[in-house]
Amino acid sequence: MNAVKIRGLEVWACHGVHADEKKQKQKFIFDCELETDFYHGAKKDDLAGTLNYSAVCDLLVETARSNTFNLIETLAYTGVYAIFKAFDTQKITLSVYKPQAPVKHPFNTVGVTVGVECETVYLSLGSSQGDKKAYLDNAIKALKKTDGIKVKKVSSYIETEPYGGVAENGFLNCAVEIQTILTPKQLLEEIHRIEAENGRRREVRWGDRTLDIDIVFFGNKIIDEPDLVVPHADYLNRNFVLEPLKEIAPNFVCPDSSKKVKDLPLL
Ligand code: GSY
């Protein structure tokens, strides 16, 4: 494991619940640890092969100075999202300290820590109502705009027959590879938000819908909870999931079977 570390980065900015904290700058301190593979950067002695800690400091200072938050929790998450967007890193740990916080007792400092890990996730998108292509396009745009998500690959859009015996319209389907620092439940919340913003009603199970986004794989995780099953419970029976996945992730190893996606049979 390789990591770039920043300790004690000082910035004067306006964050706090009290009105005067929003006007009067006070001191905030960042500690940051970014997991990244700089083996080749070190071997070539080349800054391009690692994370530039000075650029990370610039980004954190800019994030702190250009916002005014009530909570250092929000400042910490905003910093984490900014780092994730700008740099290639597997793991981010960011602490924010507020040594001049309005606490009526002698104290050293107060602070919070956010720790996240980056996972590769495969999503299956489908639409069978209205302007189907526009719904898939909108979903991809919304994923790109979501904090903590980077869209890496999008498959071709394919026309498919309705599956499951309830929906009547033909579907347009695709698969999307994202990298995310959200947890599975946080990602599910964002997916539900994007579906709702695109007119999705949860009325008829298996029925026609403007937009459906399913999590097929979440890294190597196996999840079996009432509201989330990963890998997707029925993906092996759905050519409309497998075909686009074979296009963008042929060598992904399915965590439930250890088979590569390219070797999964179409039905
Ligand atoms: O769970 C996905 C929604 N859905 C689809 C779909 O996306 N494509 C096809 N072909 N049939 C479907 N039936 C349902 S429900």
mmCIF file of N, CA and C in Angstrom, residues 17-121:
data_model
loop_
_atom_site.group_PDB
_atom_site.id
_atom_site.type_symbol
_atom_site.label_atom_id
_atom_site.label_comp_id
_atom_site.label_asym_id
_atom_site.label_seq_id
_atom_site.Cartn_x
_atom_site.Cartn_y
_atom_site.Cartn_z
ATOM 1 N N VAL A 17 -21.918 27.240 12.887
ATOM 2 C CA VAL A 17 -23.361 27.421 13.045
ATOM 3 C C VAL A 17 -23.681 28.861 13.439
ATOM 4 N N HIS A 18 -22.775 29.509 14.200
ATOM 5 C CA HIS A 18 -23.058 30.854 14.717
ATOM 6 C C HIS A 18 -22.867 31.923 13.644
ATOM 7 N N ALA A 19 -23.702 32.993 13.700
ATOM 8 C CA ALA A 19 -23.692 34.052 12.677
ATOM 9 C C ALA A 19 -22.290 34.669 12.550
ATOM 10 N N ASP A 20 -21.619 34.925 13.681
ATOM 11 C CA ASP A 20 -20.304 35.585 13.591
ATOM 12 C C ASP A 20 -19.246 34.676 12.937
ATOM 13 N N GLU A 21 -19.421 33.368 13.050
ATOM 14 C CA GLU A 21 -18.457 32.441 12.419
ATOM 15 C C GLU A 21 -18.561 32.493 10.887
ATOM 16 N N LYS A 22 -19.737 32.938 10.409
ATOM 17 C CA LYS A 22 -19.935 32.999 8.955
ATOM 18 C C LYS A 22 -19.288 34.260 8.362
ATOM 19 N N LYS A 23 -18.936 35.223 9.245
ATOM 20 C CA LYS A 23 -18.322 36.477 8.769
ATOM 21 C C LYS A 23 -16.841 36.556 9.142
ATOM 22 N N GLN A 24 -16.531 36.017 10.326
ATOM 23 C CA GLN A 24 -15.178 36.160 10.891
ATOM 24 C C GLN A 24 -14.371 34.884 10.595
ATOM 25 N N LYS A 25 -13.260 35.053 9.876
ATOM 26 C CA LYS A 25 -12.440 33.867 9.561
ATOM 27 C C LYS A 25 -11.852 33.271 10.833
ATOM 28 N N GLN A 26 -11.749 31.956 10.872
ATOM 29 C CA GLN A 26 -11.014 31.284 11.946
ATOM 30 C C GLN A 26 -10.183 30.173 11.339
ATOM 31 N N LYS A 27 -9.349 29.558 12.187
ATOM 32 C CA LYS A 27 -8.374 28.586 11.682
ATOM 33 C C LYS A 27 -9.000 27.182 11.555
ATOM 34 N N PHE A 28 -8.745 26.541 10.425
ATOM 35 C CA PHE A 28 -9.097 25.123 10.233
ATOM 36 C C PHE A 28 -7.825 24.381 9.833
ATOM 37 N N ILE A 29 -7.722 23.164 10.320
ATOM 38 C CA ILE A 29 -6.530 22.355 10.018
ATOM 39 C C ILE A 29 -6.985 21.064 9.327
ATOM 40 N N PHE A 30 -6.326 20.726 8.218
ATOM 41 C CA PHE A 30 -6.611 19.480 7.503
ATOM 42 C C PHE A 30 -5.473 18.477 7.679
ATOM 43 N N ASP A 31 -5.849 17.233 7.922
ATOM 44 C CA ASP A 31 -4.928 16.102 7.769
ATOM 45 C C ASP A 31 -5.527 15.222 6.693
ATOM 46 N N CYS A 32 -4.683 14.736 5.787
ATOM 47 C CA CYS A 32 -5.234 13.999 4.650
ATOM 48 C C CYS A 32 -4.315 12.837 4.308
ATOM 49 N N GLU A 33 -4.905 11.708 3.971
ATOM 50 C CA GLU A 33 -4.127 10.543 3.549
ATOM 51 C C GLU A 33 -4.786 9.963 2.301
ATOM 52 N N LEU A 34 -4.011 9.851 1.219
ATOM 53 C CA LEU A 34 -4.553 9.391 -0.061
ATOM 54 C C LEU A 34 -3.802 8.139 -0.490
ATOM 55 N N GLU A 35 -4.538 7.029 -0.611
ATOM 56 C CA GLU A 35 -3.904 5.790 -1.047
ATOM 57 C C GLU A 35 -3.813 5.796 -2.567
ATOM 58 N N THR A 36 -2.616 5.612 -3.083
ATOM 59 C CA THR A 36 -2.408 5.643 -4.531
ATOM 60 C C THR A 36 -1.143 4.861 -4.846
ATOM 61 N N ASP A 37 -1.112 4.219 -6.005
ATOM 62 C CA ASP A 37 0.048 3.397 -6.346
ATOM 63 C C ASP A 37 1.097 4.257 -7.051
ATOM 64 N N PHE A 38 2.152 4.658 -6.313
ATOM 65 C CA PHE A 38 3.197 5.488 -6.943
ATOM 66 C C PHE A 38 4.473 4.692 -7.196
ATOM 67 N N TYR A 39 4.332 3.359 -7.306
ATOM 68 C CA TYR A 39 5.500 2.506 -7.564
ATOM 69 C C TYR A 39 6.264 2.987 -8.801
ATOM 70 N N HIS A 40 5.517 3.180 -9.935
ATOM 71 C CA HIS A 40 6.191 3.563 -11.182
ATOM 72 C C HIS A 40 6.686 5.002 -11.132
ATOM 73 N N GLY A 41 5.892 5.887 -10.468
ATOM 74 C CA GLY A 41 6.338 7.270 -10.285
ATOM 75 C C GLY A 41 7.663 7.309 -9.529
ATOM 76 N N ALA A 42 7.763 6.481 -8.491
ATOM 77 C CA ALA A 42 8.989 6.434 -7.685
ATOM 78 C C ALA A 42 10.139 5.862 -8.520
ATOM 79 N N LYS A 43 9.841 4.809 -9.293
ATOM 80 C CA LYS A 43 10.876 4.157 -10.097
ATOM 81 C C LYS A 43 11.456 5.125 -11.136
ATOM 82 N N LYS A 44 10.538 5.923 -11.753
ATOM 83 C CA LYS A 44 11.003 6.880 -12.781
ATOM 84 C C LYS A 44 11.392 8.216 -12.159
ATOM 85 N N ASP A 45 11.172 8.351 -10.859
ATOM 86 C CA ASP A 45 11.426 9.616 -10.151
ATOM 87 C C ASP A 45 10.676 10.761 -10.836
ATOM 88 N N ASP A 46 9.358 10.510 -11.125
ATOM 89 C CA ASP A 46 8.557 11.426 -11.945
ATOM 90 C C ASP A 46 7.257 11.782 -11.220
ATOM 91 N N LEU A 47 7.065 13.087 -11.009
ATOM 92 C CA LEU A 47 5.875 13.579 -10.313
ATOM 93 C C LEU A 47 4.575 13.129 -10.992
ATOM 94 N N ALA A 48 4.621 12.941 -12.324
ATOM 95 C CA ALA A 48 3.411 12.528 -13.055
ATOM 96 C C ALA A 48 2.935 11.143 -12.623
ATOM 97 N N GLY A 49 3.783 10.384 -11.980
ATOM 98 C CA GLY A 49 3.414 9.014 -11.581
ATOM 99 C C GLY A 49 2.975 8.918 -10.133
ATOM 100 N N THR A 50 2.627 10.052 -9.533
ATOM 101 C CA THR A 50 2.126 10.024 -8.143
ATOM 102 C C THR A 50 1.090 11.142 -7.993
ATOM 103 N N LEU A 51 0.649 11.390 -6.765
ATOM 104 C CA LEU A 51 -0.269 12.508 -6.507
ATOM 105 C C LEU A 51 0.552 13.694 -6.036
ATOM 106 N N ASN A 52 0.273 14.840 -6.622
ATOM 107 C CA ASN A 52 1.001 16.057 -6.273
ATOM 108 C C ASN A 52 0.387 16.634 -4.986
ATOM 109 N N TYR A 53 1.119 16.500 -3.865
ATOM 110 C CA TYR A 53 0.521 16.934 -2.581
ATOM 111 C C TYR A 53 0.247 18.434 -2.560
ATOM 112 N N SER A 54 1.047 19.184 -3.330
ATOM 113 C CA SER A 54 0.839 20.638 -3.372
ATOM 114 C C SER A 54 -0.506 20.961 -4.045
ATOM 115 N N ALA A 55 -0.837 20.202 -5.123
ATOM 116 C CA ALA A 55 -2.127 20.406 -5.811
ATOM 117 C C ALA A 55 -3.286 20.001 -4.898
ATOM 118 N N VAL A 56 -3.088 18.960 -4.094
ATOM 119 C CA VAL A 56 -4.141 18.541 -3.157
ATOM 120 C C VAL A 56 -4.356 19.643 -2.108
ATOM 121 N N CYS A 57 -3.242 20.209 -1.609
ATOM 122 C CA CYS A 57 -3.356 21.307 -0.623
ATOM 123 C C CYS A 57 -4.103 22.490 -1.233
ATOM 124 N N ASP A 58 -3.747 22.845 -2.481
ATOM 125 C CA ASP A 58 -4.429 23.964 -3.160
ATOM 126 C C ASP A 58 -5.931 23.711 -3.210
ATOM 127 N N LEU A 59 -6.309 22.478 -3.556
ATOM 128 C CA LEU A 59 -7.726 22.145 -3.706
ATOM 129 C C LEU A 59 -8.462 22.233 -2.362
ATOM 130 N N LEU A 60 -7.808 21.762 -1.298
ATOM 131 C CA LEU A 60 -8.451 21.805 0.029
ATOM 132 C C LEU A 60 -8.604 23.254 0.506
ATOM 133 N N VAL A 61 -7.573 24.058 0.278
ATOM 134 C CA VAL A 61 -7.630 25.472 0.693
ATOM 135 C C VAL A 61 -8.753 26.188 -0.077
ATOM 136 N N GLU A 62 -8.806 25.930 -1.392
ATOM 137 C CA GLU A 62 -9.837 26.543 -2.239
ATOM 138 C C GLU A 62 -11.239 26.106 -1.784
ATOM 139 N N THR A 63 -11.382 24.829 -1.471
ATOM 140 C CA THR A 63 -12.684 24.295 -1.012
ATOM 141 C C THR A 63 -13.109 24.982 0.286
ATOM 142 N N ALA A 64 -12.174 25.140 1.196
ATOM 143 C CA ALA A 64 -12.494 25.752 2.494
ATOM 144 C C ALA A 64 -12.822 27.242 2.343
ATOM 145 N N ARG A 65 -12.061 27.937 1.450
ATOM 146 C CA ARG A 65 -12.238 29.394 1.323
ATOM 147 C C ARG A 65 -13.463 29.773 0.505
ATOM 148 N N SER A 66 -13.858 28.903 -0.440
ATOM 149 C CA SER A 66 -14.929 29.301 -1.371
ATOM 150 C C SER A 66 -16.311 28.853 -0.907
ATOM 151 N N ASN A 67 -16.389 28.255 0.273
ATOM 152 C CA ASN A 67 -17.689 27.835 0.819
ATOM 153 C C ASN A 67 -17.851 28.375 2.227
ATOM 154 N N THR A 68 -19.119 28.396 2.677
ATOM 155 C CA THR A 68 -19.407 28.672 4.090
ATOM 156 C C THR A 68 -20.405 27.620 4.557
ATOM 157 N N PHE A 69 -19.945 26.701 5.368
ATOM 158 C CA PHE A 69 -20.809 25.624 5.854
ATOM 159 C C PHE A 69 -21.082 25.797 7.341
ATOM 160 N N ASN A 70 -22.215 25.271 7.775
ATOM 161 C CA ASN A 70 -22.479 25.200 9.213
ATOM 162 C C ASN A 70 -21.526 24.201 9.876
ATOM 163 N N LEU A 71 -21.342 23.072 9.185
ATOM 164 C CA LEU A 71 -20.678 21.926 9.827
ATOM 165 C C LEU A 71 -19.311 21.635 9.228
ATOM 166 N N ILE A 72 -18.365 21.246 10.088
ATOM 167 C CA ILE A 72 -17.074 20.783 9.554
ATOM 168 C C ILE A 72 -17.260 19.413 8.887
ATOM 169 N N GLU A 73 -18.333 18.704 9.241
ATOM 170 C CA GLU A 73 -18.651 17.452 8.548
ATOM 171 C C GLU A 73 -18.875 17.715 7.055
ATOM 172 N N THR A 74 -19.643 18.812 6.768
ATOM 173 C CA THR A 74 -19.936 19.153 5.369
ATOM 174 C C THR A 74 -18.660 19.595 4.654
ATOM 175 N N LEU A 75 -17.823 20.356 5.371
ATOM 176 C CA LEU A 75 -16.541 20.777 4.799
ATOM 177 C C LEU A 75 -15.686 19.548 4.466
ATOM 178 N N ALA A 76 -15.670 18.572 5.382
ATOM 179 C CA ALA A 76 -14.858 17.364 5.167
ATOM 180 C C ALA A 76 -15.372 16.575 3.957
ATOM 181 N N TYR A 77 -16.696 16.356 3.868
ATOM 182 C CA TYR A 77 -17.239 15.619 2.718
ATOM 183 C C TYR A 77 -17.002 16.372 1.408
ATOM 184 N N THR A 78 -17.160 17.709 1.451
ATOM 185 C CA THR A 78 -16.949 18.499 0.225
ATOM 186 C C THR A 78 -15.493 18.378 -0.230
ATOM 187 N N GLY A 79 -14.572 18.388 0.723
ATOM 188 C CA GLY A 79 -13.152 18.200 0.403
ATOM 189 C C GLY A 79 -12.889 16.819 -0.188
ATOM 190 N N VAL A 80 -13.505 15.803 0.405
ATOM 191 C CA VAL A 80 -13.322 14.431 -0.094
ATOM 192 C C VAL A 80 -13.849 14.306 -1.529
ATOM 193 N N TYR A 81 -15.044 14.872 -1.780
ATOM 194 C CA TYR A 81 -15.612 14.785 -3.139
ATOM 195 C C TYR A 81 -14.729 15.520 -4.148
ATOM 196 N N ALA A 82 -14.180 16.663 -3.736
ATOM 197 C CA ALA A 82 -13.318 17.442 -4.646
ATOM 198 C C ALA A 82 -12.038 16.655 -4.959
ATOM 199 N N ILE A 83 -11.452 16.022 -3.940
ATOM 200 C CA ILE A 83 -10.228 15.234 -4.161
ATOM 201 C C ILE A 83 -10.529 14.042 -5.070
ATOM 202 N N PHE A 84 -11.664 13.361 -4.801
ATOM 203 C CA PHE A 84 -12.035 12.188 -5.606
ATOM 204 C C PHE A 84 -12.203 12.572 -7.081
ATOM 205 N N LYS A 85 -12.830 13.753 -7.301
ATOM 206 C CA LYS A 85 -13.076 14.195 -8.680
ATOM 207 C C LYS A 85 -11.760 14.526 -9.404
ATOM 208 N N ALA A 86 -10.828 15.115 -8.677
ATOM 209 C CA ALA A 86 -9.626 15.656 -9.327
ATOM 210 C C ALA A 86 -8.466 14.672 -9.419
ATOM 211 N N PHE A 87 -8.443 13.663 -8.548
ATOM 212 C CA PHE A 87 -7.254 12.799 -8.478
ATOM 213 C C PHE A 87 -7.654 11.321 -8.541
ATOM 214 N N ASP A 88 -6.656 10.519 -8.943
ATOM 215 C CA ASP A 88 -6.839 9.065 -8.968
ATOM 216 C C ASP A 88 -6.385 8.495 -7.643
ATOM 217 N N THR A 89 -7.307 8.097 -6.807
ATOM 218 C CA THR A 89 -6.912 7.561 -5.501
ATOM 219 C C THR A 89 -7.882 6.481 -5.060
ATOM 220 N N GLN A 90 -7.337 5.450 -4.427
ATOM 221 C CA GLN A 90 -8.141 4.289 -4.020
ATOM 222 C C GLN A 90 -8.874 4.515 -2.716
ATOM 223 N N LYS A 91 -8.244 5.308 -1.843
ATOM 224 C CA LYS A 91 -8.786 5.511 -0.494
ATOM 225 C C LYS A 91 -8.477 6.937 -0.078
ATOM 226 N N ILE A 92 -9.453 7.606 0.513
ATOM 227 C CA ILE A 92 -9.229 8.974 0.999
ATOM 228 C C ILE A 92 -9.605 9.024 2.481
ATOM 229 N N THR A 93 -8.712 9.538 3.290
ATOM 230 C CA THR A 93 -9.055 9.827 4.684
ATOM 231 C C THR A 93 -8.760 11.307 4.908
ATOM 232 N N LEU A 94 -9.810 12.038 5.295
ATOM 233 C CA LEU A 94 -9.642 13.484 5.483
ATOM 234 C C LEU A 94 -10.189 13.875 6.846
ATOM 235 N N SER A 95 -9.324 14.514 7.646
ATOM 236 C CA SER A 95 -9.764 15.046 8.938
ATOM 237 C C SER A 95 -9.756 16.564 8.878
ATOM 238 N N VAL A 96 -10.772 17.161 9.487
ATOM 239 C CA VAL A 96 -10.839 18.633 9.599
ATOM 240 C C VAL A 96 -10.905 18.975 11.085
ATOM 241 N N TYR A 97 -10.013 19.834 11.515
ATOM 242 C CA TYR A 97 -9.982 20.271 12.920
ATOM 243 C C TYR A 97 -10.316 21.762 13.000
ATOM 244 N N LYS A 98 -10.942 22.113 14.122
ATOM 245 C CA LYS A 98 -11.362 23.508 14.318
ATOM 246 C C LYS A 98 -10.909 23.936 15.715
ATOM 247 N N PRO A 99 -9.617 24.349 15.835
ATOM 248 C CA PRO A 99 -9.047 24.591 17.166
ATOM 249 C C PRO A 99 -9.615 25.816 17.876
ATOM 250 N N GLN A 100 -10.284 26.718 17.104
ATOM 251 C CA GLN A 100 -10.860 27.924 17.735
ATOM 252 C C GLN A 100 -12.385 27.830 17.819
ATOM 253 N N ALA A 101 -12.909 26.606 17.783
ATOM 254 C CA ALA A 101 -14.367 26.408 17.830
ATOM 255 C C ALA A 101 -14.938 27.043 19.110
ATOM 256 N N PRO A 102 -16.198 27.531 19.026
ATOM 257 C CA PRO A 102 -16.790 28.163 20.213
ATOM 258 C C PRO A 102 -17.200 27.121 21.258
ATOM 259 N N VAL A 103 -16.233 26.717 22.039
ATOM 260 C CA VAL A 103 -16.464 25.744 23.109
ATOM 261 C C VAL A 103 -16.108 26.465 24.409
ATOM 262 N N LYS A 104 -17.002 26.372 25.418
ATOM 263 C CA LYS A 104 -16.821 27.208 26.620
ATOM 264 C C LYS A 104 -15.932 26.553 27.670
ATOM 265 N N HIS A 105 -14.993 25.780 27.232
ATOM 266 C CA HIS A 105 -14.114 25.065 28.172
ATOM 267 C C HIS A 105 -12.731 25.003 27.547
ATOM 268 N N PRO A 106 -11.701 24.857 28.381
ATOM 269 C CA PRO A 106 -10.361 24.705 27.793
ATOM 270 C C PRO A 106 -10.337 23.433 26.939
ATOM 271 N N PHE A 107 -9.798 23.527 25.728
ATOM 272 C CA PHE A 107 -9.686 22.320 24.894
ATOM 273 C C PHE A 107 -8.557 22.529 23.898
ATOM 274 N N ASN A 108 -8.114 21.432 23.356
ATOM 275 C CA ASN A 108 -7.020 21.468 22.403
ATOM 276 C C ASN A 108 -7.569 21.722 21.006
ATOM 277 N N THR A 109 -8.393 20.823 20.547
ATOM 278 C CA THR A 109 -9.038 21.024 19.257
ATOM 279 C C THR A 109 -10.273 20.120 19.187
ATOM 280 N N VAL A 110 -11.158 20.379 18.208
ATOM 281 C CA VAL A 110 -12.254 19.449 17.890
ATOM 282 C C VAL A 110 -12.138 19.138 16.397
ATOM 283 N N GLY A 111 -12.662 18.002 15.990
ATOM 284 C CA GLY A 111 -12.537 17.666 14.573
ATOM 285 C C GLY A 111 -13.395 16.490 14.159
ATOM 286 N N VAL A 112 -13.386 16.236 12.842
ATOM 287 C CA VAL A 112 -14.124 15.092 12.277
ATOM 288 C C VAL A 112 -13.220 14.418 11.234
ATOM 289 N N THR A 113 -13.502 13.149 10.979
ATOM 290 C CA THR A 113 -12.775 12.407 9.945
ATOM 291 C C THR A 113 -13.757 11.736 9.014
ATOM 292 N N VAL A 114 -13.510 11.849 7.707
ATOM 293 C CA VAL A 114 -14.271 11.095 6.705
ATOM 294 C C VAL A 114 -13.298 10.122 6.032
ATOM 295 N N GLY A 115 -13.692 8.860 5.965
ATOM 296 C CA GLY A 115 -12.864 7.846 5.290
ATOM 297 C C GLY A 115 -13.674 7.146 4.222
ATOM 298 N N VAL A 116 -13.165 7.099 2.989
ATOM 299 C CA VAL A 116 -13.905 6.452 1.896
ATOM 300 C C VAL A 116 -12.956 5.595 1.063
ATOM 301 N N GLU A 117 -13.550 4.598 0.398
ATOM 302 C CA GLU A 117 -12.799 3.736 -0.522
ATOM 303 C C GLU A 117 -13.474 3.744 -1.874
ATOM 304 N N CYS A 118 -12.682 3.673 -2.914
ATOM 305 C CA CYS A 118 -13.223 3.713 -4.275
ATOM 306 C C CYS A 118 -13.525 2.287 -4.770
ATOM 307 N N GLU A 119 -14.724 2.097 -5.321
ATOM 308 C CA GLU A 119 -15.119 0.784 -5.861
ATOM 309 C C GLU A 119 -15.560 0.948 -7.308
ATOM 310 N N THR A 120 -15.345 -0.096 -8.102
ATOM 311 C CA THR A 120 -15.888 -0.133 -9.464
ATOM 312 C C THR A 120 -17.248 -0.815 -9.410
ATOM 313 N N VAL A 121 -18.236 -0.134 -9.996
ATOM 314 C CA VAL A 121 -19.624 -0.613 -9.909
ATOM 315 C C VAL A 121 -20.203 -0.687 -11.325
#
